Amino acid sequence: MILVFGGTTEGRKAVEVLEEAGNAYYYSTKTGEQDIALHHGSRLDGALDVEAMLTFCREHDIRLIVDAAHPFALQLHQTITQVSESLNIPAVRYERIYPPRDSEIIWIDDYDQIPRDIHSLLATTGVQSIAKLKPLEAQGIKVFYRILNRKSSIALALKQGAGKEQLCYYEDPKDIPIETEAILLKESGISGGFPEKVEAAKVRGMKIIALKRPEIPKSFTKVNGPYGLRRAVEKLLPEYYPLHSGLTTGTCATAAAVAATIRLLKNEMPEEVPVILPDGETIMVAVGYGDGYAYCIKEAGDDPDVTNGIEVRVSVKQAKVFEIYGGEGVGTFTLPGFDYPSGEAAINKAPREMIRQNLEPLTIHHSWTSQAAEPSVPLTITISVPQGEEIARRTFNPRLGIEGGISIIGVSGIVKPFSEEAFIDSIRKCMTVAKASGSDCVVINSGGKSERFVKALYPDLPQQAFVEYGNYIGETLKIAHELDIKNVTLGVMLGKAVKLAAGHLDTHSRKSVMDKSFIQKMLNEAGCDMDISEITLAREIWEKLPSDKLDTFASTIICHCAEHCNPLLPNGTLTILLIDDEGHIYR
């Protein structure tokens, strides 16, 4: 059993990660005021001291603790540390992502370090800090306290000694209700709105004082995102997830590139290196070293993948400009329609950007010459995969026009494994949670990319209202009908849309392929005179279509999709959104 301490954005994300397993867990908050839907979790409200936490962990067979509480909940962090060490229970800290510390900010370790040469201060550090700030008032500094506008916070603020005239409230991090000479912030990270608060204060010319976040106990396993949390749970409590996640080839190439760069610049060879994923979080990845290269072993987890166990190698050389090349075993694009033109190495845009992003901090102050074109990244990266050419013959690459080896891919950086039955069961659980959230609409998407685009249209919907269907559009709509969900929005990108329009409710490449003859039929219906016999990927259609025909063709696709989808939701309303690779949405 897992015990999660939340009450934060990170706590909410931890719930989403654990819900994927379909197993029970406990979710604890101090106040019980966080609105969160738990499907497999049981809620605990109220603070736990050491003895209470020890008793609870013993009685409920807690085998892993996830600390996703506020970074400044120091007493809770200390309590978890004592319980973890006493009962030998591993603890995972779900940390926030923090921007680099700004040199223009006055950084302090404690409240007694606040400069006394200011006349007025807006404190945004919460009601618990009011008593610690009262000495400033005694020294003639006018202090205002920005707190949450709820009864419990106001009552506690007054109890701590604040006057009603000193209280002000906010909903938006950028909201500064009272302009003072200085503002006091906590280093609350990106999810805590710290960058927005800093920017708002700078615009108003306020002096910024920031309380540094407490150090996390070294005994904790530290993660700062959902993928890292899942991988930590899989490692520390392997039986919790029926299937384990893996790494994309893009993440493996990035890890090997980081290791090779550290070896080149610092003459160090760490056994694992940090890799920043596209969502901004950092995970640790195991690496190794050979003669002139570093490598990472591809983990597929429990996802069936012929690339499982392969060695992704990277060699790094001094250069004046940043370049990425494909070496032995990495294929070449031979047809249009990919992120890069024909003749380029089959390394997609996402992993290329991952490599650049991860290497830049390592090399930003290192320049091989005084006139380097890109002194922040002056390296040539060569990715190779021994036996890649042989492995590629067992993939769809040859059919897609990728020749000579495998492709280096990966949008999220992580592979989530699902058997068909497990995936559909996961969808059912997510749809149940979505309905329980009380949302007026459930938005179903193929994955993170389409969800990111569609979310902008539904800013008021809770996270639980967004559900990934993967390839199982038909099964997801059937589940929506079974659960009596009245309003469903289906976000679908072109590659899946043309399959769905042809009646394929499961768009996996094992079950369906792009039907050019049917696409040609839809083009004719839309009055588009265009030959698509040479296209390889559906996205090429957008490039070839005249701009004045895009809306008409999109409407034709949506109509055919609706023809097959509407009968699966007979008692509800279905909205279909067609999304192109640039994020344009057609209705």
Coordinates of C-alpha atoms in Angstrom, one line a residue, residues 28 39 43 81 167 182 280 287 302 364 366 375 381 388 507 559:
S28 CA -3.6 12.6 3.0
H39 CA -11.2 6.4 -7.7
R43 CA -8.8 10.1 1.6
T81 CA 11.8 11.1 7.4
L167 CA -5.0 41.4 5.0
A182 CA 9.3 45.2 -1.2
G280 CA 10.2 19.8 -18.2
V287 CA 24.5 4.8 -18.9
D302 CA 6.6 -4.4 -20.5
I364 CA 27.0 27.1 -22.0
H366 CA 32.5 26.3 -22.7
P375 CA 29.5 28.8 -28.1
I381 CA 26.7 14.5 -31.9
G388 CA 20.0 -1.2 -35.9
T507 CA -6.5 3.0 -35.3
C559 CA -18.5 14.1 -41.2

